[in-house]
């Protein structure tokens, strides 16, 4: 078995008290189990206002917390923005950058994503760089080109010394929240391509895991996560319930251990 990254993006869900209750239930479920071993890395990404409550209730050791976004300036007249320094100062160890909903709903360009990525890494945050194509781009045979453009644009901003803190997450836009997901073969193909680009950009000294996101659930987790170049899942809806979230890893583990 390889190490699996199980990351839960709550998006605009979970009030602070709901996030705290989730973490208390999570702590009960993982007590005395394999969680926290070298085989799984768990991180939750709550809404900003729920982060303090989540940090307060996180199980000691095996689970970390991150922010869903952060800005590329430290201070200034940027109403509604939260800096990477602020994210780090409240106790978060991780941050998402370039999620498709930030790109396609809020209009973030590749250039903005690259600036956020650089600032996040320089702030000492483990940074999850999201990338992926739309349905129109996939049907037009442009998936590989779109992925290459998004990643190479972002990689140019990454200081080599910080590459070890980078995680990639392939999220085909058409599979997010739709109930559809890329086939394991399609997901493997894109994740392998992303891993190749990362190896060429940063060398073999920086192992950069590639995760898959897009309607991941317990029923498809084992087949997806067993693919050679898919090192984990960035989970949306299934991360809102402890049972469905942990079942993603448990089903993968059972596929290998029986």
Short mmCIF file of C-alpha atoms in Angstrom, two decimals:
data_model
loop_
_atom_site.label_atom_id
_atom_site.label_comp_id
_atom_site.label_asym_id
_atom_site.label_seq_id
_atom_site.Cartn_x
_atom_site.Cartn_y
_atom_site.Cartn_z
CA UNK A 1 0.00 0.00 0.00
CA UNK A 2 1.14 3.53 -0.76
CA UNK A 3 0.55 6.55 1.43
CA UNK A 4 -2.84 8.13 0.67
CA UNK A 5 -3.74 11.79 1.00
CA UNK A 6 -7.37 12.14 2.11
CA UNK A 7 -8.32 15.82 1.88
CA UNK A 8 -11.83 17.13 2.54
CA UNK A 9 -12.99 20.42 0.99
CA UNK A 10 -16.13 21.54 2.80
CA UNK A 11 -16.67 24.51 0.46
CA UNK A 12 -19.43 26.85 1.75
CA UNK A 13 -20.79 24.30 4.21
CA UNK A 14 -20.49 23.72 7.96
CA UNK A 15 -21.19 26.33 10.64
CA UNK A 16 -18.48 26.49 13.32
CA UNK A 17 -20.45 24.29 15.70
CA UNK A 18 -21.08 21.75 12.93
CA UNK A 19 -17.39 21.64 12.08
CA UNK A 20 -16.50 21.14 15.73
CA UNK A 21 -18.96 18.27 16.06
CA UNK A 22 -17.57 16.68 12.88
CA UNK A 23 -14.07 16.74 14.34
CA UNK A 24 -15.16 15.26 17.65
CA UNK A 25 -16.88 12.43 15.80
CA UNK A 26 -13.82 12.01 13.61
CA UNK A 27 -11.60 11.73 16.69
CA UNK A 28 -13.81 8.96 18.06
CA UNK A 29 -13.70 7.05 14.77
CA UNK A 30 -9.96 7.14 14.24
CA UNK A 31 -8.87 6.46 17.81
CA UNK A 32 -6.65 3.37 17.85
CA UNK A 33 -6.89 2.77 14.10
CA UNK A 34 -4.40 3.06 11.27
CA UNK A 35 -5.20 6.74 10.88
CA UNK A 36 -2.22 8.85 11.75
CA UNK A 37 0.17 6.15 10.60
CA UNK A 38 2.46 6.58 7.63
CA UNK A 39 -0.31 5.27 5.38
CA UNK A 40 -2.72 8.20 5.43
CA UNK A 41 -2.50 11.99 5.59
CA UNK A 42 -5.84 13.62 6.46
CA UNK A 43 -6.58 17.32 6.06
CA UNK A 44 -9.86 19.25 6.32
CA UNK A 45 -10.55 22.54 4.55
CA UNK A 46 -13.39 24.33 6.37
CA UNK A 47 -14.86 27.75 5.53
CA UNK A 48 -12.78 30.55 7.06
CA UNK A 49 -15.16 31.23 9.95
CA UNK A 50 -15.21 27.57 11.00
CA UNK A 51 -11.42 27.16 11.09
CA UNK A 52 -10.92 28.11 14.78
CA UNK A 53 -13.63 25.67 15.92
CA UNK A 54 -12.18 22.90 13.75
CA UNK A 55 -8.65 23.49 15.02
CA UNK A 56 -9.93 23.36 18.58
CA UNK A 57 -11.53 19.95 18.06
CA UNK A 58 -9.08 18.27 15.67
CA UNK A 59 -7.78 14.85 16.77
CA UNK A 60 -4.23 15.24 18.03
CA UNK A 61 -1.62 14.29 15.47
CA UNK A 62 -3.19 12.56 12.48
CA UNK A 63 -5.42 15.32 11.09
CA UNK A 64 -4.55 18.84 9.97
CA UNK A 65 -6.59 21.83 8.79
CA UNK A 66 -6.25 24.18 5.87
CA UNK A 67 -7.95 27.15 4.24
CA UNK A 68 -9.88 26.99 1.00
CA UNK A 69 -8.16 30.06 -0.42
CA UNK A 70 -5.78 32.88 0.36
CA UNK A 71 -4.64 36.12 -1.25
CA UNK A 72 -1.22 36.99 -2.67
CA UNK A 73 -0.75 40.21 -0.67
CA UNK A 74 0.08 40.32 3.05
CA UNK A 75 -1.90 43.45 3.91
CA UNK A 76 -3.84 46.22 2.25
CA UNK A 77 -7.18 47.51 1.03
CA UNK A 78 -8.51 44.18 -0.26
CA UNK A 79 -12.00 43.93 1.21
CA UNK A 80 -13.08 40.37 1.80
CA UNK A 81 -9.63 38.89 1.20
CA UNK A 82 -7.63 36.80 3.67
CA UNK A 83 -3.84 36.71 3.37
CA UNK A 84 -1.72 33.58 3.44
CA UNK A 85 -0.02 35.01 6.53
CA UNK A 86 -3.41 35.17 8.26
CA UNK A 87 -4.14 31.60 7.22
CA UNK A 88 -0.87 30.48 8.78
CA UNK A 89 -1.30 32.63 11.90
CA UNK A 90 -4.56 30.96 12.99
CA UNK A 91 -2.93 27.52 12.90
CA UNK A 92 -3.61 26.20 9.40
CA UNK A 93 -0.87 24.13 7.80
CA UNK A 94 -2.44 23.81 4.32
CA UNK A 95 -4.23 25.93 1.72
CA UNK A 96 -6.02 25.27 -1.56
CA UNK A 97 -5.04 27.34 -4.60
CA UNK A 98 -6.68 27.47 -8.01
CA UNK A 99 -9.78 25.40 -7.26
CA UNK A 100 -12.02 25.27 -10.31
CA UNK A 101 -14.75 27.17 -8.50
CA UNK A 102 -12.28 29.98 -7.82
CA UNK A 103 -11.27 29.94 -11.49
CA UNK A 104 -14.69 29.63 -13.10
CA UNK A 105 -17.05 31.35 -10.64
CA UNK A 106 -14.72 34.06 -9.31
CA UNK A 107 -12.73 34.55 -12.49
CA UNK A 108 -9.23 33.76 -11.25
CA UNK A 109 -6.75 33.59 -14.11
CA UNK A 110 -3.67 31.39 -14.37
CA UNK A 111 -1.63 34.48 -13.48
CA UNK A 112 -3.57 35.08 -10.26
CA UNK A 113 -3.30 31.40 -9.34
CA UNK A 114 0.46 31.53 -9.87
CA UNK A 115 0.81 34.56 -7.59
CA UNK A 116 -1.27 32.88 -4.89
CA UNK A 117 0.77 29.70 -5.18
CA UNK A 118 4.05 31.56 -4.76
CA UNK A 119 2.78 33.50 -1.76
CA UNK A 120 1.35 30.38 -0.12
CA UNK A 121 4.55 28.39 -0.44
CA UNK A 122 6.71 31.30 0.70
CA UNK A 123 4.41 31.61 3.73
CA UNK A 124 5.30 28.06 4.75
CA UNK A 125 1.97 26.49 3.84
CA UNK A 126 1.53 23.05 2.31
CA UNK A 127 -0.20 24.12 -0.88
CA UNK A 128 -2.68 22.11 -2.94
CA UNK A 129 -2.66 23.38 -6.51
CA UNK A 130 -5.88 22.42 -8.28
CA UNK A 131 -6.13 22.05 -12.05
CA UNK A 132 -8.49 20.56 -14.59
CA UNK A 133 -10.46 20.97 -17.78
CA UNK A 134 -14.08 21.83 -18.58
CA UNK A 135 -16.43 19.44 -20.36
CA UNK A 136 -16.12 21.49 -23.55
CA UNK A 137 -12.33 21.27 -23.39
CA UNK A 138 -12.40 17.51 -22.80
CA UNK A 139 -14.84 16.87 -25.63
CA UNK A 140 -12.66 19.04 -27.86
CA UNK A 141 -9.61 16.89 -27.14
CA UNK A 142 -7.87 19.74 -25.27
CA UNK A 143 -7.46 18.13 -21.84
CA UNK A 144 -3.70 17.60 -21.96
CA UNK A 145 -3.03 21.05 -23.40
CA UNK A 146 -5.21 22.77 -20.79
CA UNK A 147 -3.57 20.84 -17.95
CA UNK A 148 -0.10 21.62 -19.29
CA UNK A 149 -0.88 25.33 -19.61
CA UNK A 150 -2.32 25.56 -16.09
CA UNK A 151 0.54 23.66 -14.45
CA UNK A 152 3.47 25.20 -16.29
CA UNK A 153 2.12 28.68 -15.65
CA UNK A 154 1.95 27.91 -11.94
CA UNK A 155 5.25 26.01 -11.74
CA UNK A 156 7.16 29.08 -12.95
CA UNK A 157 6.30 30.82 -9.68
CA UNK A 158 7.43 27.98 -7.40
CA UNK A 159 10.81 28.43 -5.72
CA UNK A 160 12.64 25.13 -6.09
CA UNK A 161 13.30 24.95 -2.37
CA UNK A 162 9.54 25.09 -1.74
CA UNK A 163 8.50 22.39 -4.21
CA UNK A 164 8.49 19.77 -1.45
CA UNK A 165 5.45 21.55 0.03
CA UNK A 166 3.44 21.29 -3.17
CA UNK A 167 0.55 18.89 -3.76
CA UNK A 168 -1.34 18.69 -7.06
CA UNK A 169 -5.05 17.94 -7.37
CA UNK A 170 -6.61 17.04 -10.71
CA UNK A 171 -10.24 18.11 -10.73
CA UNK A 172 -12.05 17.82 -14.04
CA UNK A 173 -14.54 20.68 -13.83
CA UNK A 174 -17.32 18.62 -15.34
CA UNK A 175 -17.04 16.04 -12.52
CA UNK A 176 -17.25 18.39 -9.54
CA UNK A 177 -20.56 18.13 -7.69
CA UNK A 178 -22.25 16.48 -10.67
CA UNK A 179 -22.17 12.86 -9.56
CA UNK A 180 -20.02 12.12 -12.61
CA UNK A 181 -16.38 11.23 -12.32
CA UNK A 182 -13.54 10.56 -14.70
CA UNK A 183 -12.96 6.89 -15.36
CA UNK A 184 -9.99 5.46 -13.44
CA UNK A 185 -8.11 5.19 -16.74
CA UNK A 186 -8.80 8.82 -17.66
CA UNK A 187 -7.88 10.03 -14.18
CA UNK A 188 -4.68 7.98 -14.21
CA UNK A 189 -3.69 9.36 -17.60
CA UNK A 190 -3.99 13.00 -16.49
CA UNK A 191 -2.43 12.42 -13.06
CA UNK A 192 0.52 10.61 -14.68
CA UNK A 193 0.98 13.52 -17.08
CA UNK A 194 0.89 16.01 -14.18
CA UNK A 195 3.44 13.93 -12.26
CA UNK A 196 5.70 13.91 -15.33
CA UNK A 197 5.52 17.70 -15.65
CA UNK A 198 6.33 18.09 -11.96
CA UNK A 199 9.30 15.74 -12.26
CA UNK A 200 10.63 17.69 -15.22
CA UNK A 201 10.15 21.00 -13.41
CA UNK A 202 11.55 20.10 -9.99
CA UNK A 203 13.56 16.90 -10.36
CA UNK A 204 13.30 13.59 -8.56
CA UNK A 205 14.32 15.09 -5.21
CA UNK A 206 10.83 16.52 -4.70
CA UNK A 207 8.11 13.88 -4.68
CA UNK A 208 4.95 15.81 -5.54
CA UNK A 209 1.82 13.72 -4.99
CA UNK A 210 -1.08 14.07 -7.40
CA UNK A 211 -4.61 13.70 -6.03
CA UNK A 212 -7.89 13.21 -7.87
CA UNK A 213 -11.03 15.19 -7.10
CA UNK A 214 -14.47 15.09 -8.67
CA UNK A 215 -17.38 13.17 -7.15
CA UNK A 216 -15.08 10.83 -5.20
CA UNK A 217 -17.01 8.53 -2.89
CA UNK A 218 -16.62 5.22 -1.12
CA UNK A 219 -17.96 3.24 -4.09
CA UNK A 220 -15.29 4.41 -6.55
CA UNK A 221 -12.41 5.18 -4.18
CA UNK A 222 -10.58 1.84 -4.25
CA UNK A 223 -10.39 1.68 -8.04
CA UNK A 224 -9.25 5.30 -8.35
CA UNK A 225 -6.71 5.26 -5.52
CA UNK A 226 -5.17 1.98 -6.61
CA UNK A 227 -3.93 3.57 -9.85
CA UNK A 228 -0.18 4.11 -9.93
CA UNK A 229 -0.09 7.91 -10.14
CA UNK A 230 -3.14 8.78 -8.02
CA UNK A 231 -1.94 9.37 -4.47
CA UNK A 232 -5.16 10.48 -2.85
CA UNK A 233 -8.44 12.31 -3.14
CA UNK A 234 -9.66 15.86 -2.73
CA UNK A 235 -13.20 15.11 -1.60
CA UNK A 236 -16.16 17.47 -1.76
CA UNK A 237 -19.66 16.33 -0.80
CA UNK A 238 -18.55 13.01 0.70
CA UNK A 239 -16.31 14.89 3.16
CA UNK A 240 -19.29 16.45 4.96
CA UNK A 241 -20.11 13.25 6.82
CA UNK A 242 -17.52 11.37 8.86
CA UNK A 243 -18.72 7.94 7.74
CA UNK A 244 -18.63 8.68 4.01
CA UNK A 245 -15.32 10.54 4.29
CA UNK A 246 -13.45 7.78 6.11
CA UNK A 247 -15.07 5.07 3.98
CA UNK A 248 -13.07 6.39 1.03
CA UNK A 249 -9.80 5.39 2.68
CA UNK A 250 -11.21 2.27 4.35
CA UNK A 251 -12.45 0.84 1.05
CA UNK A 252 -9.06 1.45 -0.53
CA UNK A 253 -7.31 -0.23 2.42
CA UNK A 254 -9.67 -3.23 2.34
CA UNK A 255 -8.92 -3.75 -1.34
CA UNK A 256 -5.33 -4.52 -0.35
CA UNK A 257 -5.68 -6.15 3.05
CA UNK A 258 -8.97 -8.01 2.70
#
